[in-house]
Short mmCIF file of N, CA and C in Angstrom, two decimals:
data_model
loop_
_atom_site.label_atom_id
_atom_site.label_comp_id
_atom_site.label_asym_id
_atom_site.label_seq_id
_atom_site.Cartn_x
_atom_site.Cartn_y
_atom_site.Cartn_z
N MET A 1 73.19 11.53 30.27
CA MET A 1 71.44 9.63 29.31
C MET A 1 70.92 10.16 31.29
N ASN A 2 69.58 11.15 30.90
CA ASN A 2 68.40 10.96 31.82
C ASN A 2 68.04 9.46 32.29
N THR A 3 66.96 9.42 33.24
CA THR A 3 66.42 7.47 33.41
C THR A 3 65.53 7.17 32.46
N GLN A 4 65.25 9.10 31.49
CA GLN A 4 64.22 7.92 30.22
C GLN A 4 64.28 7.64 29.72
N ASP A 5 66.28 8.50 29.02
CA ASP A 5 66.87 6.69 28.16
C ASP A 5 66.80 5.90 28.78
N LEU A 6 67.03 5.24 30.04
CA LEU A 6 67.17 3.96 30.35
C LEU A 6 66.16 2.84 30.52
N CYS A 7 64.92 3.44 29.68
CA CYS A 7 63.58 3.17 29.70
C CYS A 7 62.75 2.82 29.42
N CYS A 8 62.35 1.61 28.40
CA CYS A 8 61.63 1.74 26.91
C CYS A 8 60.55 2.28 27.10
N GLU A 9 59.99 2.44 25.63
CA GLU A 9 59.26 3.24 26.15
C GLU A 9 57.76 3.51 25.50
N VAL A 10 57.96 1.92 25.67
CA VAL A 10 57.14 0.91 25.41
C VAL A 10 56.63 -0.37 26.85
N ASP A 11 55.93 -1.24 26.83
CA ASP A 11 55.64 -1.82 27.57
C ASP A 11 54.95 -3.24 27.14
N HIS A 12 56.27 -3.59 26.56
CA HIS A 12 56.13 -5.10 26.08
C HIS A 12 57.23 -5.76 26.47
N ILE A 13 56.39 -7.58 26.98
CA ILE A 13 57.49 -7.91 27.49
C ILE A 13 57.42 -9.12 26.84
N HIS A 14 58.60 -9.12 26.59
CA HIS A 14 59.33 -10.80 26.08
C HIS A 14 59.06 -11.77 25.82
N GLU A 15 57.57 -12.41 26.40
CA GLU A 15 58.08 -13.53 26.97
C GLU A 15 58.38 -15.09 27.05
N ASP A 16 58.24 -14.89 25.57
CA ASP A 16 59.59 -16.13 25.70
C ASP A 16 60.91 -16.09 25.82
N VAL A 17 61.43 -14.85 26.18
CA VAL A 17 62.98 -14.56 26.93
C VAL A 17 62.89 -14.49 28.27
N VAL A 18 61.80 -14.26 28.66
CA VAL A 18 61.79 -14.17 30.25
C VAL A 18 61.65 -15.95 30.72
N ASP A 19 60.74 -16.72 30.03
CA ASP A 19 60.34 -17.93 30.06
C ASP A 19 61.16 -18.52 30.52
N ARG A 20 62.76 -18.31 28.76
CA ARG A 20 63.94 -19.60 28.79
C ARG A 20 64.37 -18.78 30.09
N LEU A 21 65.29 -17.21 29.99
CA LEU A 21 65.56 -17.12 31.42
C LEU A 21 65.34 -17.88 32.61
N GLY A 22 63.25 -17.00 32.98
CA GLY A 22 62.61 -17.62 34.71
C GLY A 22 63.51 -19.31 34.50
N HIS A 23 63.89 -20.07 34.29
CA HIS A 23 64.26 -21.78 33.87
C HIS A 23 65.74 -21.41 34.66
N ARG A 24 66.06 -20.73 33.96
CA ARG A 24 68.10 -21.10 34.80
C ARG A 24 68.45 -20.54 35.59
N MET A 25 67.80 -19.29 35.87
CA MET A 25 68.83 -18.39 37.07
C MET A 25 68.03 -18.62 38.13
N PRO A 26 69.85 -18.55 38.65
CA PRO A 26 69.77 -19.35 39.97
C PRO A 26 69.37 -19.00 41.61
N GLU A 27 69.27 -19.88 41.79
CA GLU A 27 67.76 -19.53 43.74
C GLU A 27 68.47 -18.12 43.98
N ASP A 28 67.55 -18.12 45.25
CA ASP A 28 68.05 -16.61 45.35
C ASP A 28 69.09 -16.22 46.51
N ARG A 29 69.20 -17.83 47.43
CA ARG A 29 70.51 -18.44 47.87
C ARG A 29 71.93 -17.81 47.49
N LYS A 30 72.25 -18.44 46.70
CA LYS A 30 73.50 -18.43 45.66
C LYS A 30 73.46 -16.76 45.41
N LEU A 31 72.42 -15.76 45.51
CA LEU A 31 72.75 -15.05 44.60
C LEU A 31 72.87 -13.68 46.05
N GLU A 32 72.31 -14.19 47.01
CA GLU A 32 72.86 -13.22 47.84
C GLU A 32 74.34 -13.44 48.08
N ASP A 33 75.35 -14.94 47.97
CA ASP A 33 76.38 -15.17 48.18
C ASP A 33 76.91 -14.45 47.71
N VAL A 34 77.16 -14.86 46.37
CA VAL A 34 77.29 -13.94 45.30
C VAL A 34 77.20 -12.05 45.12
N ALA A 35 76.37 -11.81 46.34
CA ALA A 35 77.05 -10.04 46.56
C ALA A 35 76.83 -9.65 47.56
N GLU A 36 77.50 -11.25 48.42
CA GLU A 36 78.27 -11.19 49.36
C GLU A 36 79.71 -11.67 49.25
N LEU A 37 80.04 -11.91 48.11
CA LEU A 37 81.39 -11.64 47.69
C LEU A 37 81.63 -10.50 47.54
N PHE A 38 80.87 -10.61 46.28
CA PHE A 38 81.41 -9.25 45.59
C PHE A 38 81.48 -8.06 46.94
N LYS A 39 80.81 -7.94 48.13
CA LYS A 39 80.38 -6.87 49.19
C LYS A 39 82.30 -6.90 49.46
N MET A 40 82.24 -7.36 49.73
CA MET A 40 84.09 -7.95 50.20
C MET A 40 85.25 -6.94 49.44
N PHE A 41 84.82 -7.31 48.20
CA PHE A 41 85.50 -6.29 47.73
C PHE A 41 85.42 -5.57 46.84
N GLY A 42 84.81 -4.26 47.71
CA GLY A 42 84.03 -3.06 47.60
C GLY A 42 84.81 -2.55 48.45
N ASP A 43 85.35 -2.88 49.60
CA ASP A 43 86.07 -2.75 50.71
C ASP A 43 87.65 -1.99 50.04
N LYS A 44 88.43 -0.48 50.38
CA LYS A 44 89.50 -0.75 50.05
C LYS A 44 90.47 -1.39 50.43
N THR A 45 90.47 -1.74 51.47
CA THR A 45 91.72 -2.37 52.99
C THR A 45 90.81 -3.62 52.42
N ARG A 46 90.29 -4.33 51.95
CA ARG A 46 90.68 -5.34 51.85
C ARG A 46 90.41 -5.51 50.50
N ALA A 47 90.19 -4.80 49.29
CA ALA A 47 91.17 -4.93 47.77
C ALA A 47 92.61 -4.85 48.13
N ARG A 48 92.57 -3.90 48.89
CA ARG A 48 94.49 -3.79 48.98
C ARG A 48 95.23 -5.03 49.10
N ILE A 49 94.52 -5.78 50.38
CA ILE A 49 94.87 -7.06 51.36
C ILE A 49 94.55 -8.53 49.76
N LEU A 50 93.67 -8.33 49.16
CA LEU A 50 93.71 -8.97 48.46
C LEU A 50 95.00 -8.81 47.28
N CYS A 51 95.50 -7.78 46.76
CA CYS A 51 96.37 -7.28 46.07
C CYS A 51 97.59 -7.90 45.86
N ALA A 52 98.01 -7.69 47.05
CA ALA A 52 99.39 -7.95 47.77
C ALA A 52 98.81 -9.49 47.86
N LEU A 53 98.30 -10.16 48.11
CA LEU A 53 98.17 -11.93 48.53
C LEU A 53 98.25 -12.32 46.77
N SER A 54 97.29 -11.40 45.82
CA SER A 54 97.21 -12.06 44.51
C SER A 54 99.08 -12.15 44.20
N MET A 55 100.13 -10.81 44.02
CA MET A 55 101.12 -11.84 43.32
C MET A 55 101.71 -12.90 44.53
N GLU A 56 101.04 -12.59 46.50
CA GLU A 56 102.34 -13.41 47.40
C GLU A 56 101.94 -13.73 48.54
N GLU A 57 101.91 -14.93 48.85
CA GLU A 57 101.40 -15.46 49.87
C GLU A 57 102.81 -14.46 51.43
N LEU A 58 101.08 -13.68 52.52
CA LEU A 58 101.79 -13.34 53.13
C LEU A 58 102.18 -13.96 54.19
N CYS A 59 102.75 -13.36 55.39
CA CYS A 59 102.06 -13.49 57.12
C CYS A 59 101.43 -12.07 57.23
N VAL A 60 100.84 -11.90 58.78
CA VAL A 60 99.70 -11.46 58.70
C VAL A 60 101.23 -9.92 59.38
N CYS A 61 102.64 -9.88 60.09
CA CYS A 61 102.91 -9.17 60.15
C CYS A 61 103.98 -8.05 58.85
N ASP A 62 103.78 -8.27 58.13
CA ASP A 62 104.92 -8.10 56.22
C ASP A 62 102.78 -7.91 55.37
N LEU A 63 102.08 -8.22 55.74
CA LEU A 63 101.20 -7.25 55.73
C LEU A 63 100.40 -6.47 56.16
N ALA A 64 100.39 -6.08 57.67
CA ALA A 64 100.00 -5.14 58.24
C ALA A 64 101.60 -3.91 57.45
N ALA A 65 103.02 -4.25 58.15
CA ALA A 65 103.30 -3.85 57.31
C ALA A 65 103.89 -2.43 56.40
N LEU A 66 103.44 -3.27 54.91
CA LEU A 66 103.19 -3.36 53.67
C LEU A 66 102.06 -2.27 53.72
N LEU A 67 100.94 -2.05 54.03
CA LEU A 67 99.79 -2.11 53.77
C LEU A 67 100.02 -0.06 54.77
N GLY A 68 100.85 -0.59 55.20
CA GLY A 68 101.46 0.85 56.95
C GLY A 68 99.60 0.31 58.19
N MET A 69 99.63 -0.44 58.41
CA MET A 69 98.40 -0.84 59.41
C MET A 69 98.89 -1.09 60.12
N ASN A 70 98.58 -1.84 61.53
CA ASN A 70 98.47 -2.57 62.62
C ASN A 70 97.61 -3.85 62.09
N GLN A 71 98.37 -4.62 63.25
CA GLN A 71 97.83 -5.77 62.90
C GLN A 71 96.47 -6.50 63.29
N SER A 72 96.23 -5.48 64.13
CA SER A 72 95.25 -6.35 64.86
C SER A 72 94.30 -5.91 64.12
N ALA A 73 93.89 -4.69 62.35
CA ALA A 73 92.21 -4.11 62.16
C ALA A 73 93.45 -5.06 60.42
N ILE A 74 94.17 -5.85 59.90
CA ILE A 74 94.62 -5.74 59.40
C ILE A 74 94.07 -7.83 59.52
N SER A 75 93.74 -8.25 61.04
CA SER A 75 93.65 -9.89 60.83
C SER A 75 92.13 -9.20 60.74
N HIS A 76 91.36 -8.13 61.12
CA HIS A 76 89.76 -8.38 61.18
C HIS A 76 89.14 -8.26 60.41
N GLN A 77 90.27 -7.83 59.01
CA GLN A 77 90.34 -7.94 58.03
C GLN A 77 89.92 -9.04 56.85
N LEU A 78 90.90 -9.99 58.05
CA LEU A 78 91.53 -11.05 57.02
C LEU A 78 89.99 -11.87 57.66
N ARG A 79 89.66 -12.07 58.56
CA ARG A 79 88.44 -12.55 58.92
C ARG A 79 87.30 -12.98 58.24
N LEU A 80 87.64 -11.48 58.37
CA LEU A 80 86.10 -11.61 57.22
C LEU A 80 85.92 -11.81 55.44
N LEU A 81 87.09 -11.54 55.20
CA LEU A 81 87.76 -12.58 53.87
C LEU A 81 87.52 -14.27 54.26
N LYS A 82 88.14 -14.44 54.71
CA LYS A 82 88.23 -16.10 55.27
C LYS A 82 86.58 -16.07 55.71
N ALA A 83 86.11 -15.70 56.14
CA ALA A 83 84.42 -16.46 56.24
C ALA A 83 83.81 -16.38 55.03
N VAL A 84 84.07 -15.58 53.68
CA VAL A 84 83.51 -16.03 52.58
C VAL A 84 84.56 -16.42 51.51
N ARG A 85 84.80 -16.92 52.24
CA ARG A 85 86.64 -17.89 51.34
C ARG A 85 87.17 -17.27 50.06
N LEU A 86 87.72 -15.94 50.56
CA LEU A 86 88.28 -15.21 49.50
C LEU A 86 89.82 -15.51 49.56
N VAL A 87 90.37 -15.90 51.03
CA VAL A 87 91.50 -16.37 51.46
C VAL A 87 91.51 -17.38 52.17
N ARG A 88 92.75 -18.07 52.67
CA ARG A 88 92.55 -18.66 53.31
C ARG A 88 94.91 -18.66 53.44
N CYS A 89 94.27 -19.76 55.53
CA CYS A 89 95.34 -19.42 56.02
C CYS A 89 96.02 -20.14 55.96
N ARG A 90 97.08 -20.58 56.86
CA ARG A 90 98.59 -22.44 57.43
C ARG A 90 99.11 -21.61 57.81
N LYS A 91 98.91 -22.36 59.69
CA LYS A 91 100.50 -21.67 60.63
C LYS A 91 101.84 -22.32 60.32
N GLN A 92 102.54 -21.07 60.76
CA GLN A 92 104.04 -21.75 60.27
C GLN A 92 104.64 -21.61 61.04
N GLY A 93 104.56 -22.83 62.74
CA GLY A 93 105.66 -22.10 63.45
C GLY A 93 104.68 -20.67 64.46
N ARG A 94 105.36 -20.12 65.29
CA ARG A 94 103.88 -18.83 65.82
C ARG A 94 104.45 -17.93 64.47
N GLU A 95 103.87 -18.13 63.36
CA GLU A 95 103.50 -16.87 61.95
C GLU A 95 102.28 -17.86 60.87
N VAL A 96 101.63 -17.17 60.49
CA VAL A 96 100.16 -17.65 59.86
C VAL A 96 100.53 -16.75 59.07
N TYR A 97 100.31 -17.77 57.63
CA TYR A 97 100.48 -16.97 56.36
C TYR A 97 98.68 -16.82 55.70
N TYR A 98 98.66 -16.20 54.60
CA TYR A 98 97.55 -15.46 53.99
C TYR A 98 97.95 -15.78 52.79
N SER A 99 97.33 -16.59 51.80
CA SER A 99 96.89 -16.49 50.37
C SER A 99 95.37 -16.26 50.22
N LEU A 100 95.54 -16.81 48.51
CA LEU A 100 93.89 -16.55 47.98
C LEU A 100 94.10 -18.10 48.31
N ASP A 101 92.39 -17.93 48.04
CA ASP A 101 91.34 -19.26 48.57
C ASP A 101 92.41 -20.61 47.21
N ASP A 102 91.73 -19.09 45.62
CA ASP A 102 91.70 -20.88 44.60
C ASP A 102 92.32 -19.54 43.00
N GLN A 103 91.78 -19.90 42.42
CA GLN A 103 92.77 -19.45 40.96
C GLN A 103 91.29 -18.60 40.35
N HIS A 104 89.97 -18.83 41.50
CA HIS A 104 88.55 -18.02 40.65
C HIS A 104 88.41 -16.98 42.08
N ILE A 105 89.55 -17.24 42.69
CA ILE A 105 90.14 -15.48 43.02
C ILE A 105 91.01 -14.15 42.67
N GLN A 106 91.48 -15.75 42.15
CA GLN A 106 92.67 -14.71 41.70
C GLN A 106 92.41 -13.91 40.28
N ALA A 107 91.18 -14.73 39.79
CA ALA A 107 91.21 -14.66 38.13
C ALA A 107 90.08 -13.08 38.07
N ILE A 108 89.17 -13.38 39.42
CA ILE A 108 87.91 -12.43 39.30
C ILE A 108 88.74 -11.19 39.69
N PHE A 109 90.11 -11.55 40.63
CA PHE A 109 91.02 -10.00 41.03
C PHE A 109 91.57 -9.85 40.01
N ALA A 110 92.00 -9.89 38.90
CA ALA A 110 92.67 -9.80 37.77
C ALA A 110 91.64 -9.46 36.48
N MET A 111 90.20 -10.64 36.59
CA MET A 111 89.78 -9.15 35.95
C MET A 111 88.63 -7.94 35.82
N ALA A 112 89.27 -7.77 37.31
CA ALA A 112 88.00 -6.11 37.83
C ALA A 112 89.85 -5.04 37.78
N PHE A 113 91.03 -5.77 37.69
CA PHE A 113 91.84 -4.38 37.17
C PHE A 113 92.73 -4.21 35.71
N THR A 114 91.79 -5.51 34.98
CA THR A 114 91.84 -5.54 33.41
C THR A 114 90.37 -4.49 33.25
N HIS A 115 90.05 -4.88 33.61
CA HIS A 115 87.81 -3.80 33.62
C HIS A 115 88.46 -2.22 33.70
N VAL A 116 89.21 -2.14 35.06
CA VAL A 116 88.81 -1.07 35.83
C VAL A 116 90.35 0.35 35.12
N SER A 117 91.04 -0.96 33.82
CA SER A 117 91.86 -0.26 33.68
C SER A 117 92.07 0.16 32.04
N GLU A 118 91.00 -0.10 31.22
CA GLU A 118 90.69 -0.39 29.81
C GLU A 118 89.87 1.39 30.05
N GLU A 119 89.82 1.89 29.15
CA GLU A 119 90.09 2.97 27.65
C GLU A 119 88.18 3.24 27.92
N GLU A 120 87.09 4.16 28.34
CA GLU A 120 85.82 4.45 28.13
C GLU A 120 85.82 4.78 26.36
N VAL A 121 85.28 4.41 25.71
CA VAL A 121 84.78 4.18 23.50
C VAL A 121 84.09 5.48 24.06
#
């Protein structure tokens, strides 16, 4: 498919549609937050961490062992994920356990896997 196939052949704006949707579009700040959220999903290491945490709450040591990485690298990624509220942590004694922040994150991750597992039609 070339670029011309992806554009309208006529320049016709459907004013009713543009007006209707213009009032429903979220503010730019919210869209920036959504873009930042998806950016976090766009890194393979963070995706691996999220995948592991979608199965079970894990401490940093276990995540590092599971992913074959050092704790410092895992902690760095977890800080980024925590900053955008994809993961949360709790301290138990001298260990820190991480889990997905809420069911929304679990659902987003599950839907992403469903999508990439679909066969092209």
